[in-house]
Every structure is written in C-alpha cells, then in structure tokens.
mmCIF file of C-alpha atoms and ligand atoms in Angstrom:
data_model
loop_
_atom_site.group_PDB
_atom_site.id
_atom_site.type_symbol
_atom_site.label_atom_id
_atom_site.label_comp_id
_atom_site.label_asym_id
_atom_site.label_seq_id
_atom_site.Cartn_x
_atom_site.Cartn_y
_atom_site.Cartn_z
ATOM 1 C CA GLY A 24 -8.440 -43.348 26.626
ATOM 2 C CA LYS A 25 -8.785 -39.816 25.403
ATOM 3 C CA SER A 26 -9.871 -38.095 28.567
ATOM 4 C CA ASP A 27 -7.218 -39.384 30.954
ATOM 5 C CA GLY A 28 -4.612 -37.061 29.568
ATOM 6 C CA LYS A 29 -2.399 -39.830 28.264
ATOM 7 C CA GLY A 30 -4.328 -40.058 25.016
ATOM 8 C CA GLN A 31 -3.529 -36.521 24.050
ATOM 9 C CA TYR A 32 -0.548 -37.637 21.992
ATOM 10 C CA ARG A 33 -3.027 -38.956 19.475
ATOM 11 C CA PHE A 34 -3.945 -35.426 18.561
ATOM 12 C CA PHE A 35 -0.447 -34.177 18.723
ATOM 13 C CA ASP A 36 0.786 -33.310 15.257
ATOM 14 C CA PRO A 37 4.471 -32.405 15.459
ATOM 15 C CA SER A 38 4.497 -30.564 12.132
ATOM 16 C CA LEU A 39 1.602 -28.383 13.252
ATOM 17 C CA TYR A 40 3.410 -27.729 16.518
ATOM 18 C CA LYS A 41 6.516 -26.714 14.604
ATOM 19 C CA GLN A 42 4.454 -24.408 12.436
ATOM 20 C CA ILE A 43 2.850 -22.715 15.426
ATOM 21 C CA LYS A 44 6.182 -22.430 17.161
ATOM 22 C CA SER A 45 7.864 -20.850 14.160
ATOM 23 C CA ARG A 46 4.925 -18.538 13.632
ATOM 24 C CA THR A 47 5.142 -17.488 17.279
ATOM 25 C CA ARG A 48 8.855 -16.915 16.869
ATOM 26 C CA LEU A 49 8.316 -14.859 13.717
ATOM 27 C CA LYS A 50 5.710 -12.791 15.529
ATOM 28 C CA GLN A 51 8.186 -12.180 18.361
ATOM 29 C CA HIS A 52 10.854 -11.171 15.814
ATOM 30 C CA LEU A 53 8.454 -8.799 14.153
ATOM 31 C CA ILE A 54 7.572 -7.178 17.483
ATOM 32 C CA GLU A 55 11.298 -6.656 18.087
ATOM 33 C CA ALA A 56 11.696 -5.282 14.571
ATOM 34 C CA ILE A 57 9.004 -2.700 15.305
ATOM 35 C CA GLU A 58 10.667 -1.751 18.597
ATOM 36 C CA ARG A 59 14.103 -1.517 16.987
ATOM 37 C CA ASP A 60 12.910 0.668 14.135
ATOM 38 C CA GLN A 61 13.723 -1.960 11.505
ATOM 39 C CA LEU A 62 10.531 -1.349 9.521
ATOM 40 C CA GLN A 63 11.347 1.348 7.010
ATOM 41 C CA LEU A 64 9.417 2.922 4.184
ATOM 42 C CA TYR A 65 10.631 2.844 0.615
ATOM 43 C CA TYR A 66 9.066 5.251 -1.851
ATOM 44 C CA GLN A 67 8.006 4.740 -5.445
ATOM 45 C CA PRO A 68 7.121 7.787 -7.573
ATOM 46 C CA ARG A 69 3.879 8.098 -9.478
ATOM 47 C CA VAL A 70 4.031 10.425 -12.470
ATOM 48 C CA ASP A 71 1.670 12.216 -14.827
ATOM 49 C CA THR A 72 1.552 10.492 -18.243
ATOM 50 C CA GLN A 73 1.329 13.763 -20.169
ATOM 51 C CA THR A 74 3.875 15.933 -18.353
ATOM 52 C CA GLY A 75 6.097 13.379 -16.623
ATOM 53 C CA GLN A 76 5.723 15.408 -13.422
ATOM 54 C CA LEU A 77 5.872 13.699 -10.047
ATOM 55 C CA CYS A 78 2.302 13.445 -8.668
ATOM 56 C CA SER A 79 2.848 11.444 -5.535
ATOM 57 C CA MET A 80 4.904 8.610 -4.053
ATOM 58 C CA GLU A 81 3.702 5.337 -2.640
ATOM 59 C CA ALA A 82 5.088 4.266 0.731
ATOM 60 C CA LEU A 83 6.040 0.569 0.638
ATOM 61 C CA VAL A 84 7.229 -0.962 3.874
ATOM 62 C CA ARG A 85 10.392 -3.104 4.152
ATOM 63 C CA TRP A 86 11.905 -4.951 7.067
ATOM 64 C CA ILE A 87 15.568 -3.998 7.210
ATOM 65 C CA HIS A 88 16.884 -7.100 8.927
ATOM 66 C CA PRO A 89 20.412 -6.935 10.404
ATOM 67 C CA GLU A 90 21.298 -10.412 9.074
ATOM 68 C CA GLN A 91 18.814 -11.148 6.318
ATOM 69 C CA GLY A 92 18.887 -7.763 4.649
ATOM 70 C CA VAL A 93 15.812 -6.219 3.068
ATOM 71 C CA ILE A 94 12.726 -8.392 3.628
ATOM 72 C CA PRO A 95 9.801 -7.607 1.278
ATOM 73 C CA PRO A 96 6.325 -6.888 2.690
ATOM 74 C CA LEU A 97 4.753 -10.038 1.296
ATOM 75 C CA ASP A 98 6.986 -12.022 3.689
ATOM 76 C CA PHE A 99 5.492 -10.418 6.799
ATOM 77 C CA ILE A 100 2.424 -8.259 6.052
ATOM 78 C CA PRO A 101 0.044 -11.197 5.469
ATOM 79 C CA MET A 102 1.180 -12.727 8.764
ATOM 80 C CA ALA A 103 0.820 -9.349 10.496
ATOM 81 C CA GLU A 104 -2.719 -9.166 9.137
ATOM 82 C CA SER A 105 -3.605 -12.500 10.694
ATOM 83 C CA ASN A 106 -1.979 -11.944 14.099
ATOM 84 C CA GLY A 107 -3.088 -8.352 14.620
ATOM 85 C CA LEU A 108 0.371 -6.743 14.334
ATOM 86 C CA ILE A 109 -0.835 -4.942 11.209
ATOM 87 C CA VAL A 110 -2.536 -2.400 13.488
ATOM 88 C CA PRO A 111 0.685 -1.110 15.146
ATOM 89 C CA ILE A 112 2.517 -1.523 11.814
ATOM 90 C CA GLY A 113 -0.130 0.527 10.037
ATOM 91 C CA GLU A 114 0.197 3.260 12.651
ATOM 92 C CA LEU A 115 3.974 3.172 12.320
ATOM 93 C CA VAL A 116 3.676 3.545 8.545
ATOM 94 C CA ILE A 117 1.442 6.617 8.851
ATOM 95 C CA ALA A 118 3.652 8.162 11.538
ATOM 96 C CA GLN A 119 6.833 7.510 9.525
ATOM 97 C CA ALA A 120 5.318 8.972 6.341
ATOM 98 C CA CYS A 121 4.261 12.150 8.179
ATOM 99 C CA ALA A 122 7.631 12.458 9.941
ATOM 100 C CA GLN A 123 9.377 12.054 6.574
ATOM 101 C CA LEU A 124 7.332 14.818 4.960
ATOM 102 C CA ALA A 125 8.085 17.110 7.896
ATOM 103 C CA GLN A 126 11.800 16.326 7.590
ATOM 104 C CA TRP A 127 11.829 17.029 3.865
ATOM 105 C CA ARG A 128 9.931 20.247 4.446
ATOM 106 C CA ALA A 129 12.522 21.267 7.056
ATOM 107 C CA GLN A 130 15.186 20.660 4.385
ATOM 108 C CA ASP A 131 13.264 22.943 2.025
ATOM 109 C CA LEU A 132 12.630 20.181 -0.482
ATOM 110 C CA PRO A 133 9.633 20.476 -2.808
ATOM 111 C CA LEU A 134 7.001 18.094 -1.418
ATOM 112 C CA ALA A 135 4.613 15.668 -3.063
ATOM 113 C CA PRO A 136 1.888 13.627 -1.338
ATOM 114 C CA ILE A 137 2.703 10.186 0.081
ATOM 115 C CA SER A 138 0.151 7.445 -0.398
ATOM 116 C CA VAL A 139 -0.021 4.733 2.254
ATOM 117 C CA ASN A 140 -1.475 1.249 2.018
ATOM 118 C CA VAL A 141 -4.160 0.515 4.557
ATOM 119 C CA SER A 142 -5.275 -3.007 5.371
ATOM 120 C CA PRO A 143 -8.934 -3.809 6.136
ATOM 121 C CA LYS A 144 -7.900 -4.921 9.648
ATOM 122 C CA GLN A 145 -6.919 -1.346 10.405
ATOM 123 C CA PHE A 146 -10.479 -0.342 9.664
ATOM 124 C CA SER A 147 -12.136 -3.053 11.715
ATOM 125 C CA HIS A 148 -9.887 -2.120 14.609
ATOM 126 C CA GLY A 149 -11.143 1.421 14.169
ATOM 127 C CA GLY A 150 -9.430 4.691 14.803
ATOM 128 C CA ILE A 151 -7.307 4.963 11.682
ATOM 129 C CA HIS A 152 -8.676 8.406 10.865
ATOM 130 C CA ARG A 153 -8.045 9.579 14.421
ATOM 131 C CA HIS A 154 -4.484 8.311 14.276
ATOM 132 C CA LEU A 155 -3.914 9.988 10.925
ATOM 133 C CA GLU A 156 -5.445 13.240 12.116
ATOM 134 C CA ALA A 157 -3.220 13.192 15.203
ATOM 135 C CA GLN A 158 -0.073 12.724 13.092
ATOM 136 C CA LEU A 159 -1.073 15.471 10.646
ATOM 137 C CA THR A 160 -1.590 17.817 13.578
ATOM 138 C CA ARG A 161 1.642 16.731 15.264
ATOM 139 C CA TYR A 162 3.682 17.584 12.166
ATOM 140 C CA GLN A 163 1.462 20.445 10.998
ATOM 141 C CA LEU A 164 0.811 18.888 7.618
ATOM 142 C CA PRO A 165 -2.182 19.483 5.346
ATOM 143 C CA ALA A 166 -4.309 16.353 4.806
ATOM 144 C CA SER A 167 -3.725 16.726 1.074
ATOM 145 C CA LEU A 168 -0.174 15.403 1.603
ATOM 146 C CA ILE A 169 -1.408 11.956 2.643
ATOM 147 C CA GLU A 170 -3.396 9.621 0.410
ATOM 148 C CA VAL A 171 -4.846 6.273 1.412
ATOM 149 C CA GLU A 172 -4.876 3.103 -0.730
ATOM 150 C CA ILE A 173 -7.445 0.428 0.041
ATOM 151 C CA THR A 174 -7.688 -2.756 -1.983
ATOM 152 C CA GLU A 175 -10.835 -3.326 -3.923
ATOM 153 C CA SER A 176 -11.493 -6.557 -2.044
ATOM 154 C CA ALA A 177 -11.270 -4.787 1.315
ATOM 155 C CA MET A 178 -14.223 -2.607 0.382
ATOM 156 C CA LEU A 179 -16.346 -5.372 -1.019
ATOM 157 C CA GLY A 180 -18.194 -6.055 2.206
ATOM 158 C CA GLU A 181 -19.120 -2.390 2.503
ATOM 159 C CA HIS A 182 -19.219 -2.871 6.248
ATOM 160 C CA GLU A 183 -20.670 0.035 8.174
ATOM 161 C CA SER A 184 -17.445 0.613 10.090
ATOM 162 C CA ILE A 185 -15.415 0.820 6.872
ATOM 163 C CA LEU A 186 -17.917 3.156 5.245
ATOM 164 C CA ALA A 187 -17.955 5.428 8.268
ATOM 165 C CA GLN A 188 -14.170 5.592 8.372
ATOM 166 C CA LEU A 189 -13.851 6.216 4.650
ATOM 167 C CA ALA A 190 -16.235 9.129 5.150
ATOM 168 C CA ALA A 191 -14.180 10.381 8.091
ATOM 169 C CA LEU A 192 -10.968 10.218 6.044
ATOM 170 C CA ARG A 193 -12.625 12.053 3.185
ATOM 171 C CA THR A 194 -13.858 14.731 5.589
ATOM 172 C CA LEU A 195 -10.270 15.150 6.770
ATOM 173 C CA GLY A 196 -9.347 15.934 3.169
ATOM 174 C CA VAL A 197 -7.495 12.714 2.377
ATOM 175 C CA LYS A 198 -7.743 11.336 -1.168
ATOM 176 C CA LEU A 199 -8.950 7.742 -1.379
ATOM 177 C CA HIS A 200 -7.441 5.270 -3.836
ATOM 178 C CA VAL A 201 -8.836 1.915 -4.899
ATOM 179 C CA ASP A 202 -5.806 -0.399 -5.024
ATOM 180 C CA ASP A 203 -5.503 -3.474 -7.260
ATOM 181 C CA PHE A 204 -8.595 -2.507 -9.251
ATOM 182 C CA GLY A 205 -9.807 -5.273 -11.538
ATOM 183 C CA THR A 206 -8.934 -8.135 -9.218
ATOM 184 C CA GLY A 207 -12.153 -7.927 -7.195
ATOM 185 C CA TYR A 208 -15.750 -7.757 -8.232
ATOM 186 C CA SER A 209 -16.789 -4.237 -7.411
ATOM 187 C CA SER A 210 -18.440 -2.098 -10.020
ATOM 188 C CA LEU A 211 -17.337 1.401 -10.841
ATOM 189 C CA SER A 212 -20.699 2.768 -9.750
ATOM 190 C CA GLN A 213 -20.222 1.162 -6.326
ATOM 191 C CA LEU A 214 -16.829 2.805 -6.041
ATOM 192 C CA GLN A 215 -18.231 6.138 -7.103
ATOM 193 C CA LYS A 216 -20.887 5.850 -4.411
ATOM 194 C CA LEU A 217 -18.039 5.393 -1.939
ATOM 195 C CA LYS A 218 -16.574 8.603 -3.427
ATOM 196 C CA MET A 219 -13.229 7.037 -4.262
ATOM 197 C CA ASP A 220 -10.976 9.556 -6.010
ATOM 198 C CA VAL A 221 -8.425 7.373 -7.762
ATOM 199 C CA LEU A 222 -8.503 3.966 -9.441
ATOM 200 C CA LYS A 223 -5.219 2.089 -9.416
ATOM 201 C CA VAL A 224 -5.533 -0.567 -12.057
ATOM 202 C CA ASP A 225 -3.771 -3.773 -11.048
ATOM 203 C CA LYS A 226 -0.442 -4.533 -12.715
ATOM 204 C CA ALA A 227 -1.836 -7.755 -14.115
ATOM 205 C CA PHE A 228 -3.768 -5.598 -16.605
ATOM 206 C CA THR A 229 -0.824 -3.341 -17.393
ATOM 207 C CA SER A 230 1.233 -6.375 -18.349
ATOM 208 C CA GLN A 231 -1.421 -7.324 -20.922
ATOM 209 C CA LEU A 232 -1.012 -4.023 -22.762
ATOM 210 C CA GLY A 233 0.757 -4.429 -26.045
ATOM 211 C CA LEU A 234 0.293 -8.195 -25.930
ATOM 212 C CA SER A 235 -3.324 -8.343 -26.962
ATOM 213 C CA THR A 236 -6.035 -6.089 -28.335
ATOM 214 C CA GLU A 237 -8.279 -7.277 -25.490
ATOM 215 C CA GLY A 238 -5.862 -5.874 -22.927
ATOM 216 C CA ARG A 239 -6.001 -2.475 -24.537
ATOM 217 C CA VAL A 240 -9.775 -2.547 -24.953
ATOM 218 C CA PHE A 241 -10.218 -3.454 -21.298
ATOM 219 C CA PHE A 242 -8.037 -0.554 -20.163
ATOM 220 C CA GLN A 243 -9.746 1.848 -22.548
ATOM 221 C CA ALA A 244 -13.133 0.911 -21.099
ATOM 222 C CA ILE A 245 -11.946 1.451 -17.531
ATOM 223 C CA VAL A 246 -10.419 4.818 -18.385
ATOM 224 C CA SER A 247 -13.510 6.161 -20.116
ATOM 225 C CA MET A 248 -15.908 4.935 -17.433
ATOM 226 C CA ALA A 249 -13.717 6.172 -14.599
ATOM 227 C CA HIS A 250 -13.394 9.581 -16.242
ATOM 228 C CA ALA A 251 -17.137 9.791 -16.801
ATOM 229 C CA LEU A 252 -17.528 9.172 -13.075
ATOM 230 C CA GLY A 253 -14.921 11.793 -12.160
ATOM 231 C CA MET A 254 -12.167 9.428 -11.065
ATOM 232 C CA THR A 255 -8.448 9.607 -11.877
ATOM 233 C CA VAL A 256 -6.861 6.467 -13.359
ATOM 234 C CA VAL A 257 -3.418 5.172 -12.403
ATOM 235 C CA ALA A 258 -1.729 2.197 -14.041
ATOM 236 C CA GLU A 259 0.617 0.274 -11.778
ATOM 237 C CA GLY A 260 3.419 -2.060 -12.825
ATOM 238 C CA VAL A 261 4.478 -0.086 -15.902
ATOM 239 C CA GLU A 262 7.700 -1.779 -17.019
ATOM 240 C CA THR A 263 8.230 -0.718 -20.634
ATOM 241 C CA ALA A 264 8.253 2.371 -22.834
ATOM 242 C CA GLY A 265 5.640 0.634 -24.999
ATOM 243 C CA GLN A 266 3.205 0.274 -22.118
ATOM 244 C CA LEU A 267 3.714 3.900 -21.118
ATOM 245 C CA SER A 268 3.032 5.140 -24.626
ATOM 246 C CA ILE A 269 -0.154 3.054 -24.964
ATOM 247 C CA LEU A 270 -1.355 4.324 -21.582
ATOM 248 C CA ARG A 271 -0.663 7.903 -22.581
ATOM 249 C CA ASP A 272 -2.671 7.410 -25.772
ATOM 250 C CA LEU A 273 -5.538 5.856 -23.824
ATOM 251 C CA GLY A 274 -5.729 8.929 -21.575
ATOM 252 C CA CYS A 275 -4.644 7.083 -18.438
ATOM 253 C CA ASN A 276 -3.729 9.915 -16.049
ATOM 254 C CA GLU A 277 -0.792 8.591 -14.080
ATOM 255 C CA VAL A 278 1.663 5.701 -14.051
ATOM 256 C CA GLN A 279 3.828 3.913 -11.550
ATOM 257 C CA GLY A 280 6.308 1.120 -12.173
ATOM 258 C CA TYR A 281 9.862 -0.070 -12.656
ATOM 259 C CA TYR A 282 10.085 1.725 -16.014
ATOM 260 C CA ILE A 283 9.762 5.043 -14.157
ATOM 261 C CA ALA A 284 11.591 4.040 -10.968
ATOM 262 C CA ARG A 285 11.793 1.191 -8.472
ATOM 263 C CA PRO A 286 10.796 1.753 -4.843
ATOM 264 C CA MET A 287 13.754 3.452 -3.127
ATOM 265 C CA PRO A 288 14.920 4.489 0.344
ATOM 266 C CA ALA A 289 13.972 7.969 1.612
ATOM 267 C CA GLN A 290 17.453 9.322 0.966
ATOM 268 C CA GLU A 291 17.253 8.511 -2.727
ATOM 269 C CA MET A 292 13.699 9.792 -2.974
ATOM 270 C CA ALA A 293 14.928 13.074 -1.500
ATOM 271 C CA GLY A 294 17.390 13.371 -4.383
ATOM 272 C CA MET A 295 14.550 12.981 -6.825
ATOM 273 C CA LEU A 296 12.464 15.628 -5.031
ATOM 274 C CA GLN A 297 15.469 17.915 -5.056
ATOM 275 C CA GLN A 298 15.934 17.698 -8.795
ATOM 276 C CA HIS A 299 12.196 18.090 -9.144
ATOM 277 C CA GLN A 300 12.721 16.972 -12.664
ATOM 278 C CA ALA A 301 10.197 15.578 -15.057
ATOM 279 C CA LEU A 302 10.933 11.868 -15.007
HETATM 280 P P1 LIG B 1 0.746 -2.961 -3.786
HETATM 281 O O1 LIG B 1 0.130 -1.964 -2.870
HETATM 282 O O2 LIG B 1 -0.052 -3.414 -4.946
HETATM 283 O O3 LIG B 1 2.133 -2.325 -4.200
HETATM 284 C C1 LIG B 1 2.700 -2.467 -5.479
HETATM 285 C C2 LIG B 1 3.746 -3.539 -5.498
HETATM 286 O O4 LIG B 1 4.201 -3.696 -6.853
HETATM 287 C C3 LIG B 1 5.001 -3.197 -4.689
HETATM 288 O O5 LIG B 1 5.526 -4.412 -4.187
HETATM 289 C C4 LIG B 1 5.917 -2.616 -5.751
HETATM 290 O O6 LIG B 1 7.283 -2.707 -5.413
HETATM 291 C C5 LIG B 1 5.598 -3.507 -6.909
HETATM 292 N N1 LIG B 1 5.901 -2.871 -8.193
HETATM 293 C C6 LIG B 1 6.033 -1.560 -8.472
HETATM 294 N N2 LIG B 1 6.296 -1.353 -9.772
HETATM 295 C C7 LIG B 1 6.350 -2.580 -10.349
HETATM 296 C C8 LIG B 1 6.607 -3.036 -11.696
HETATM 297 O O7 LIG B 1 6.834 -2.272 -12.615
HETATM 298 N N3 LIG B 1 6.561 -4.369 -11.908
HETATM 299 C C9 LIG B 1 6.314 -5.254 -10.901
HETATM 300 N N4 LIG B 1 6.298 -6.548 -11.206
HETATM 301 N N5 LIG B 1 6.065 -4.866 -9.620
HETATM 302 C C10 LIG B 1 6.088 -3.537 -9.358
HETATM 303 P P2 LIG B 1 6.023 -4.527 -2.691
HETATM 304 O O8 LIG B 1 6.699 -3.265 -2.267
HETATM 305 O O9 LIG B 1 6.755 -5.815 -2.580
HETATM 306 O O10 LIG B 1 4.665 -4.599 -1.892
HETATM 307 C C11 LIG B 1 3.806 -5.681 -2.048
HETATM 308 C C12 LIG B 1 2.496 -5.447 -1.342
HETATM 309 O O11 LIG B 1 2.671 -5.387 0.066
HETATM 310 C C13 LIG B 1 1.818 -4.140 -1.713
HETATM 311 O O12 LIG B 1 1.177 -4.288 -2.963
HETATM 312 C C14 LIG B 1 0.866 -3.978 -0.565
HETATM 313 O O13 LIG B 1 -0.288 -4.757 -0.752
HETATM 314 C C15 LIG B 1 1.658 -4.572 0.582
HETATM 315 N N6 LIG B 1 2.249 -3.481 1.377
HETATM 316 C C16 LIG B 1 3.404 -2.812 1.171
HETATM 317 N N7 LIG B 1 3.586 -1.870 2.117
HETATM 318 C C17 LIG B 1 2.496 -1.930 2.921
HETATM 319 C C18 LIG B 1 2.073 -1.212 4.088
HETATM 320 O O14 LIG B 1 2.732 -0.277 4.592
HETATM 321 N N8 LIG B 1 0.878 -1.580 4.655
HETATM 322 C C19 LIG B 1 0.115 -2.583 4.135
HETATM 323 N N9 LIG B 1 -1.050 -2.882 4.745
HETATM 324 N N10 LIG B 1 0.477 -3.278 3.050
HETATM 325 C C20 LIG B 1 1.655 -2.957 2.450
HETATM 326 CA CA1 LIG B 2 -0.744 0.010 -3.102
HETATM 327 CA CA1 LIG B 3 -1.580 -2.355 -6.186
HETATM 328 CA CA1 LIG B 4 -1.216 -5.678 -4.734
#
C-alpha cells in the first residue's frame, strides 16, 4: 500500500532525485564561491554616440572557478534567483562595485559611474536601498557613481514594495535604468511614471538595425518617444560600425557592445580609465 512506507518507491523518480541532488550541490558550490571571493565583476564601457566619451560601465558578474575557468552569469544567476542566493550575490555585487570605485579613486584614476544589475528578488527581499546607502557611506562615494538596471519585466507587476524602493533609490540620487527594453509589455508612459532615467533597448533590436527598414523605424520611434518623455536611450549589443552609425543618425544617446569593447576584468578597465580616451 501507499501509506505503509513501503509503497513510497512508487513515487520515487531517480532522475528527479539526481536533479535535486545536483542542484543542491551546485548551490553548495556557489555558497563556497561567494565565501572564497570567486565571484568577480567584469566591466563593459558605455559610450556617448556623438563624442565617443565613456559615460559609464556596466558591472557583469563572473564566477572565476579554479578548475572550470570563467563561468558566465547565465549559468548561475537564474539558479541563484530561484534558491535565494541572489540576495547575498546582489549585495556582494554592490559592495564590490563601490570598493572598486574607491580603489580607482585612491589611484587617482578618472572615475565614471558603474551600473549594476538588480534582480526583482532583491526588491522583494527588501533593503536594497539601505544596503546601497551603507556602501556609499562606507566608501564615501556620491550616489551619482552608482546606477541601477532593472529589467522591464521585473517592473511589470508594479508591486508596492518595488515602487517604494525605486522611489527610495531615486531619493538617494541613483539613476534608474530599464534593462532589456522592448522584451516586455510596459509602455513608455508607465516607465515615465516610474521616473526611469534611461532606456536600455534590448540587443535583439540592435541586431535588426541595418537588416530591415522595420528595425530602424522601430528604434527611431523609441528614441523620439523616450526623448519627448525626458529619457536617455542606450542601445545594447552594438557589434558593427554600421549599427553604430545608424544609431548615431537616429539620435540614440549611448551605446554598449562588442564593437566598442567586451566586458573586461577591473585591471583592464583601469587601463581604459587611465587613458581616458574617446573610444
Ligand atoms: P544584461 O544585463 O542584458 O547584460 C548584457 C549582456 O550582453 C552581457 O552578458 C554582455 O556581456 C552581453 N553583451 C554585451 N555586448 C554584447 C554584444 O555586442 N553582443 C552580444 N551578443 N552580447 C553582448 P553576460 O555578461 O553574460 O550577462 C548576462 C546576463 O546576466 C545579464 O544580461 C544580466 O541579466 C545577468 N547578470 C550579469 N551580472 C549580473 C549581476 O550582477 N546581477 C544580476 N542580477 N544579474 C546579472
Ligand atoms: Ca544589464
Ligand atoms: Ca540588457
Ligand atoms: Ca538581458
């Protein structure tokens, strides 16, 4: 029977067990990675389309694994979002970004803001603005040196807790970016109501530029509406000179992508800050 204990094997699915076991093991590994300082930020510059000047750099986390090498975020961030580890990881990212800015400042390098990716879980857990404020104070940094990127889909619910924290971040003086714009269903007027400062148009749309008239028309519409609403437009995933030149013509404010530079370790980013060159 089922209730005598012996029948339990009927519900026992070995593949599911394996999955859970390996997920548990991965979670344990990730906890160790956090403790051993193996999560490191790479930086990717964002530049002005008209002047080529560095505007900011996006912090993109990597797991520097002693055996497996550099593990990309998509191999562990989604899992961290489902098992709750994204909260300590998110705090680590903010702390590391602030520490990095303070280190560069101590080396007399010209600074630019760092933008960090924030997952919706960090909002529901609460306290992200308090954590950020504490780190800014700890390193004596102005809030203008940290920007926050939130995916469009994360804001869709417009949950009270998210709204309140967005307001708190804004009050701190942190610029708010809508990440992956165009992949969700929010309207620009909704985003303006949330007082978002920057629209980062998803790379799926950048890759359409130059391929079809529709791609260009779509981008043009976003740029003119966003500008009318007082928002800055960034194109991500810019991979060719052709895309950059179309974006410049369309009045897109800033670009980020492999054509400009790939995400790089802090050391390399420091070299770029040092030269302070137009890219
Ligand atoms: P995202 O925020 O949309 O970041 C942009 C991704 O596009 C990065 O991938 C970047 O390396 C990649 N990229 C940049 N330029 C180009 C280009 O020209 N062409 C192409 N094809 N790709 C380009 P990455 O670093 O693998 O990060 C993937 C995602 O992982 C990020 O997407 C973000 O959602 C997430 N992520 C990364 N770091 C963090 C973090 O610290 N916290 C959270 N919550 N998520 C993070
Ligand atoms: Ca991002
Ligand atoms: Ca993005
Ligand atoms: Ca993305």
